[in-house]
Amino acid sequence: MPAALDPAPRLPFPYRPEAEVVAASRRLLDARLDWAAVIAAARPWVQAVRDKPAPFWALESLLREYPISSAEGLALMRLAEALLRVPDAETAIALTADQLGRADFSGEDADDGPHRMLAQLSASAIALSKKFLPAGAEPPGLVQRLGSRTVVAATVRAIQLLGRQFVLGRDIREAMGEAAAQRKSQPRLVFSYDMLGEGARTEADAERYLASYRHALDTLAAGRVAASPMAADGISIKLSALFSRYEDAQRERVAAELLPRVQGLIDTAAAANLNLTIDAEESDRLELSLALFDKLAAHIAARHPQWQGFGLAVQAYQTRALAVVDEVARIARQHGLRFMVRLVKGAYWDGELKRAQEAGLPGYPVFTQKPHTDLSYLACAARLIEHHAVIYPQFATHNAGTIAAIVQLARQQGAAFEMQRLHGMGEGIYREVLADGALACRVYAPVGEHRDLLAYLVRRLLENGANSSFVHQLADEAVSAEALLASPVEAVLASGGVPGQPLPVALYGASRANSLGVDLACEAMRAPLEAAVAATAVAPLAMHDATTVDAAMQRLDKGFAAWTARPVAERAAVLRAAADALEARLPEFCGLLVKEAGKTLGDCVAEVREAVDFCRYYAAEAEHKLAEQALPGPTGERNVLRLGGRGVFVCISPWNFPLAIFAGQVVAALVAGNTVAAKPAEQTPVVAARFVELLHRAGVPADALALLHGLGETVGAALVAHPATAGVCFTGSTAVAKIINRTLAAKDGPIVPLIAETGGLNAMLVDSTALPEQVVDAVVQSAFRSAGQRCSALRLLVLHEATADGVIEMLKGAMAELVVGDPAELATDVGPLIDDEAHTAIGAQVQRLEREARRLAETPADTGRFPRLLAPVAFEIDHIGALKSEIFGPVLHVVRWGPGQAAKTVDAVVDAINALGYGLTLGVQTRIDTRAMRIADRARIGNVYVNRNLIGAVVGVQPFGGEGLSGTGPKAGGPHYLFRFCAEQTLTINTAAAGGNAELLAGLA
Ligand SMILES: Cc1cc2nc3c(=O)[nH]c(=O)nc-3n(C[C@H](O)[C@H](O)[C@H](O)COP(=O)(O)OP(=O)(O)OC[C@H]3O[C@@H](n4cnc5c(N)ncnc54)[C@H](O)[C@@H]3O)c2cc1C
């Protein structure tokens, strides 16, 4: 068993202020770079490339005509990403029609010139294609369909040709043959082969990738030992391809399962003296990758101390890049080794920004201005060159300015190094750079079949097509050589290093701050959480009974007048103070949620954040929406609409979000001017009590809010039936909502509002254009996170028959990798069910399904490890209508649709889902945009999510709530919610009553 990975943080905090990090890079470079010399070296390369434009078949030609910022470029990219994997003609036609239908490929603006030929050819082909394609997403007549098939076949062929530009060969032998051909004209060229594919989702995927890496190494070695890895070909590997759980939270499994796989590859590469480089991936894997690298270095020191071919890629766009370079050098020195380090800028920039914003992180782990990345690249290059005794630097870039600067820096130190480029990119620049034969160059060469190419192809299309990209600007004659080669040092001096994007906290502008999240892969941020969980114990809380309800209601009734009379701004200020206090006490509340509700750490953080967001959102909404509104009318009269509280609102919340839903209901009712009787779920009163204390401390008066913990049948029933109750806000089961509704209807006195948010039979409709990996990720999160105990959770997966088997196979594999266990452990994906009663009831429902349906998969789990665990399980059913009731646990139903099934079309699927009667969440996985819209329009569903999971609605971003059996609305966290808690008053004053219209006569009105 390999030693565990060192958990000690080796790098600085990832979210330091950008300006501070940029300033450090600038200081490091200040005295070293002569930018005038950089320009002098690079300008002739740029000029030569512009004088000899790319051949007609080159990607640059196409992207110049159709940049990704245009509808046409986007259509091409989308088709390239999806079309080749669609197995059925019907869907392929719909996808092609959908994408080509919204773009203008008339090509009228195309200039003359041979290099435009491809663009023009594509333009005419595509324009012609459009004539044959059906107007809507679904094809009508036979003749048209025959035409459509031809068009689709041509489009597929065009995309295959596009893809070919980036792939050296379909297998390693073909790629080596092509490499040999290229070496005829450039003998010093070496290659690093990359076996294409998505990251592994299953053990079978990982084994396949491992076999293909091994095969590539064996084929490259062919029994020979290379003289030096610097002069020999090698391979690049992705750790996420070799292990489906290559995540910080799974450190122990990474050490036990991934480490030996990489060691095996290292042994083969070292024996043949080849280069083996680990590609750089997302920033939340950075620490983990270094911990693994350290262990691999120890292995190399013990087994292959002379080998100098092991390396990794370092991304300069990371704020921690310089520290990574130093850390790699430290590891090399510690083990007496020399490594290769490939310096790149980084390929996941857009994804890193999205993740940081969604997670509410304190900053970005990457730079947000292009010159900052360029500067960091040069600073890292300088550092790598300094470490050249223990590092062989490899500079991967297509940017002429960057290349010229590197050459200058390296020559100052007399260091050996190589340049690197991607196959199919930057060929023009490298033709010039390498012309005098002075520089060594390695080509990163993808190898694979068309199906495996897609994700890689799209990354490269984005890279080439992005406005900020060097390759894109080089092709744009409007960008002068001076602008193209502008110094990043100068740019940073001018900008002062200010970020180019608002920080995640500022996502919602001035109206409210985004709640602060936690990067669980960052030890410094995770530690307080783990300490709080360890220190928390939950003691039982005394219950109320029906006899104490009346006294509490009378007190709240009396308190109403004073609270509702407070100006809205004051009530909103109280909510904001509560939000700040809760945010500061996030670890403590996470501790409570783990211990009382059995939630996993990730779920706890998300829940506290949601509660914080509710407070800030409703505060802002109240100030904005509940202000007195003047209405138009005749002269001599003043009309205003005023909104205020209704009285005592009863808020009844469930155990599955004991903080977020509880808080959302209570603070909405309070800020609208009501006093609140809050009844938490019987299973989770402590977290509610702690939040109520927090609200009181933040300024909610004692007689405006009371916690009434007790049984639903007694306390809940008494609250609903109480004469002082002016409204009820309830989240829970449909059955209880109906009981509440009947109780309210049976009461004498005023008819009061009921806001009910209830369950769902939530489906995800997947067509054959969807990417199986994305589908499986979304399904696993939606069906099994929180052990399926969310009203939004996925219950029914509806798969297109053409791709269903493949998706099910991958789903099985992904379910096999889930960790079921103690929610306090970071590695746990699926925690326990809420109580014994639920465990018994859901266990019985699973037993029923074992008889009535076909079991597809079950997560292997030691359910005796922790109380109330239930292994995630999936069953196949025959038709959508067979799903009768919500199973509130990790139980998924799967059904097929398509021409050979009960539901034959998309419309039939949606109708069958509508017929279930619920209407809470619906997932759609398709690349056909018009189809997604058609589904959304037809579905009687409150929240429709396209190409993502269906859980984790964000306050103010995805207002949440359903229709039909799923609830009354208005949506929680949405712009209409507060109104339902309000009484309205129209105030009309006849200002002319006292004698006449003085204002009019005085000329003031
Ligand atoms: C041989 C080779 C191997 C590679 N291996 C990897 C790898 O293992 N992992 C990996 O992640 N990438 C890898 N890449 C891709 C690389 O990270 C770059 O995306 C790509 O090379 C473009 O950089 P450039 O210097 O050629 O072009 P440039 O146009 O000069 O730079 C583009 C890059 O700048 C950065 N950028 C763009 N806009 C902004 C902004 N607003 N703020 C901050 N930064 C911005 C991004 O990193 C973007 O990719 C590799 C590239 C090569 C050539």
Short mmCIF file of N, CA and C in Angstrom, two decimals, residues 384-447:
data_model
loop_
_atom_site.label_atom_id
_atom_site.label_comp_id
_atom_site.label_asym_id
_atom_site.label_seq_id
_atom_site.Cartn_x
_atom_site.Cartn_y
_atom_site.Cartn_z
N LEU A 384 12.16 29.44 -14.02
CA LEU A 384 12.52 28.10 -14.51
C LEU A 384 13.96 28.10 -15.01
N ILE A 385 14.29 29.17 -15.70
CA ILE A 385 15.65 29.25 -16.26
C ILE A 385 16.68 29.32 -15.12
N GLU A 386 16.32 30.04 -14.06
CA GLU A 386 17.22 30.09 -12.89
C GLU A 386 17.45 28.69 -12.32
N HIS A 387 16.38 27.89 -12.37
CA HIS A 387 16.49 26.54 -11.80
C HIS A 387 17.01 25.53 -12.82
N HIS A 388 17.72 25.98 -13.87
CA HIS A 388 17.97 25.05 -14.97
C HIS A 388 18.87 23.88 -14.60
N ALA A 389 19.56 23.99 -13.46
CA ALA A 389 20.36 22.84 -13.03
C ALA A 389 19.47 21.65 -12.70
N VAL A 390 18.27 21.93 -12.23
CA VAL A 390 17.38 20.81 -11.84
C VAL A 390 16.12 20.74 -12.70
N ILE A 391 15.99 21.68 -13.62
CA ILE A 391 14.79 21.70 -14.48
C ILE A 391 15.20 21.96 -15.93
N TYR A 392 14.63 21.15 -16.83
CA TYR A 392 14.79 21.43 -18.25
C TYR A 392 13.52 22.17 -18.68
N PRO A 393 13.63 23.49 -18.96
CA PRO A 393 12.40 24.25 -19.25
C PRO A 393 11.89 23.99 -20.67
N GLN A 394 10.57 23.86 -20.73
CA GLN A 394 9.90 23.66 -22.03
C GLN A 394 8.82 24.73 -22.13
N PHE A 395 8.93 25.58 -23.12
CA PHE A 395 8.02 26.73 -23.19
C PHE A 395 6.96 26.51 -24.26
N ALA A 396 5.74 26.32 -23.82
CA ALA A 396 4.65 26.01 -24.73
C ALA A 396 3.82 27.26 -24.96
N THR A 397 3.94 27.84 -26.13
CA THR A 397 3.16 29.03 -26.47
C THR A 397 3.21 29.25 -27.97
N HIS A 398 2.17 29.92 -28.48
CA HIS A 398 2.17 30.28 -29.90
C HIS A 398 2.32 31.78 -30.08
N ASN A 399 2.57 32.46 -28.98
CA ASN A 399 2.60 33.92 -29.00
C ASN A 399 4.01 34.40 -29.34
N ALA A 400 4.13 35.14 -30.45
CA ALA A 400 5.45 35.54 -30.95
C ALA A 400 6.19 36.41 -29.93
N GLY A 401 5.47 37.31 -29.27
CA GLY A 401 6.11 38.18 -28.27
C GLY A 401 6.64 37.34 -27.11
N THR A 402 5.82 36.41 -26.67
CA THR A 402 6.25 35.54 -25.56
C THR A 402 7.47 34.73 -25.98
N ILE A 403 7.44 34.19 -27.20
CA ILE A 403 8.57 33.37 -27.66
C ILE A 403 9.86 34.20 -27.68
N ALA A 404 9.77 35.40 -28.26
CA ALA A 404 10.98 36.24 -28.37
C ALA A 404 11.51 36.60 -26.98
N ALA A 405 10.60 36.88 -26.04
CA ALA A 405 11.03 37.23 -24.68
C ALA A 405 11.71 36.04 -24.01
N ILE A 406 11.16 34.84 -24.23
CA ILE A 406 11.76 33.63 -23.65
C ILE A 406 13.17 33.42 -24.17
N VAL A 407 13.31 33.56 -25.47
CA VAL A 407 14.62 33.33 -26.08
C VAL A 407 15.63 34.30 -25.46
N GLN A 408 15.18 35.55 -25.28
CA GLN A 408 16.08 36.54 -24.67
C GLN A 408 16.47 36.13 -23.24
N LEU A 409 15.46 35.76 -22.45
CA LEU A 409 15.72 35.40 -21.05
C LEU A 409 16.64 34.18 -20.96
N ALA A 410 16.38 33.17 -21.79
CA ALA A 410 17.16 31.93 -21.71
C ALA A 410 18.60 32.17 -22.14
N ARG A 411 18.76 32.99 -23.15
CA ARG A 411 20.13 33.21 -23.65
C ARG A 411 20.96 34.00 -22.64
N GLN A 412 20.27 34.90 -21.87
CA GLN A 412 21.00 35.64 -20.83
C GLN A 412 21.69 34.66 -19.88
N GLN A 413 21.04 33.54 -19.61
CA GLN A 413 21.55 32.57 -18.62
C GLN A 413 22.28 31.40 -19.26
N GLY A 414 22.25 31.35 -20.57
CA GLY A 414 22.89 30.22 -21.25
C GLY A 414 22.23 28.89 -20.95
N ALA A 415 20.93 28.91 -20.69
CA ALA A 415 20.24 27.68 -20.30
C ALA A 415 19.74 26.92 -21.53
N ALA A 416 19.79 25.59 -21.44
CA ALA A 416 19.20 24.77 -22.49
C ALA A 416 17.69 24.74 -22.28
N PHE A 417 16.92 24.75 -23.35
CA PHE A 417 15.46 24.73 -23.24
C PHE A 417 14.88 24.28 -24.57
N GLU A 418 13.56 24.03 -24.57
CA GLU A 418 12.89 23.78 -25.85
C GLU A 418 11.59 24.58 -25.91
N MET A 419 11.15 24.84 -27.13
CA MET A 419 9.83 25.45 -27.33
C MET A 419 8.85 24.32 -27.63
N GLN A 420 7.56 24.61 -27.38
CA GLN A 420 6.54 23.61 -27.70
C GLN A 420 5.34 24.29 -28.35
N ARG A 421 4.73 23.58 -29.26
CA ARG A 421 3.47 24.06 -29.84
C ARG A 421 2.49 22.91 -29.98
N LEU A 422 1.24 23.27 -30.17
CA LEU A 422 0.22 22.25 -30.38
C LEU A 422 0.15 21.92 -31.86
N HIS A 423 -0.03 20.64 -32.17
CA HIS A 423 -0.20 20.26 -33.56
C HIS A 423 -1.45 20.98 -34.12
N GLY A 424 -1.26 21.61 -35.26
CA GLY A 424 -2.40 22.31 -35.89
C GLY A 424 -2.53 23.75 -35.45
N MET A 425 -1.67 24.21 -34.56
CA MET A 425 -1.74 25.63 -34.15
C MET A 425 -0.36 26.27 -34.25
N GLY A 426 -0.38 27.56 -34.53
CA GLY A 426 0.86 28.33 -34.51
C GLY A 426 1.90 27.86 -35.52
N GLU A 427 1.44 27.17 -36.56
CA GLU A 427 2.42 26.61 -37.49
C GLU A 427 3.18 27.70 -38.24
N GLY A 428 2.47 28.78 -38.60
CA GLY A 428 3.11 29.89 -39.32
C GLY A 428 4.23 30.51 -38.50
N ILE A 429 3.92 30.85 -37.26
CA ILE A 429 4.92 31.49 -36.40
C ILE A 429 6.12 30.57 -36.20
N TYR A 430 5.84 29.30 -35.96
CA TYR A 430 6.96 28.39 -35.70
C TYR A 430 7.79 28.12 -36.95
N ARG A 431 7.16 28.22 -38.11
CA ARG A 431 7.95 28.10 -39.35
C ARG A 431 9.04 29.16 -39.33
N GLU A 432 8.69 30.38 -38.90
CA GLU A 432 9.66 31.48 -38.85
C GLU A 432 10.63 31.32 -37.69
N VAL A 433 10.08 31.00 -36.51
CA VAL A 433 10.92 30.91 -35.30
C VAL A 433 12.02 29.86 -35.47
N LEU A 434 11.65 28.76 -36.13
CA LEU A 434 12.60 27.65 -36.23
C LEU A 434 13.46 27.71 -37.49
N ALA A 435 13.25 28.77 -38.30
CA ALA A 435 13.88 28.79 -39.62
C ALA A 435 15.40 28.67 -39.54
N ASP A 436 16.02 29.30 -38.51
CA ASP A 436 17.50 29.25 -38.50
C ASP A 436 18.04 27.99 -37.81
N GLY A 437 17.13 27.13 -37.39
CA GLY A 437 17.56 25.84 -36.83
C GLY A 437 18.18 25.95 -35.45
N ALA A 438 18.09 27.13 -34.81
CA ALA A 438 18.77 27.30 -33.52
C ALA A 438 17.98 26.76 -32.35
N LEU A 439 16.68 26.68 -32.50
CA LEU A 439 15.85 26.30 -31.35
C LEU A 439 15.31 24.89 -31.47
N ALA A 440 15.21 24.24 -30.32
CA ALA A 440 14.59 22.91 -30.29
C ALA A 440 13.09 23.09 -30.12
N CYS A 441 12.32 22.21 -30.74
CA CYS A 441 10.86 22.34 -30.63
C CYS A 441 10.21 20.96 -30.53
N ARG A 442 9.21 20.91 -29.64
CA ARG A 442 8.43 19.69 -29.48
C ARG A 442 6.97 20.01 -29.82
N VAL A 443 6.35 19.08 -30.51
CA VAL A 443 4.95 19.27 -30.89
C VAL A 443 4.08 18.39 -30.00
N TYR A 444 3.08 19.01 -29.38
CA TYR A 444 2.09 18.27 -28.58
C TYR A 444 1.09 17.71 -29.57
N ALA A 445 1.04 16.39 -29.67
CA ALA A 445 0.32 15.79 -30.80
C ALA A 445 -0.80 14.87 -30.35
N PRO A 446 -2.03 15.34 -30.42
CA PRO A 446 -3.17 14.50 -30.05
C PRO A 446 -3.33 13.30 -30.98
N VAL A 447 -3.70 12.20 -30.37
CA VAL A 447 -3.89 10.95 -31.12
C VAL A 447 -5.26 10.41 -30.74
#
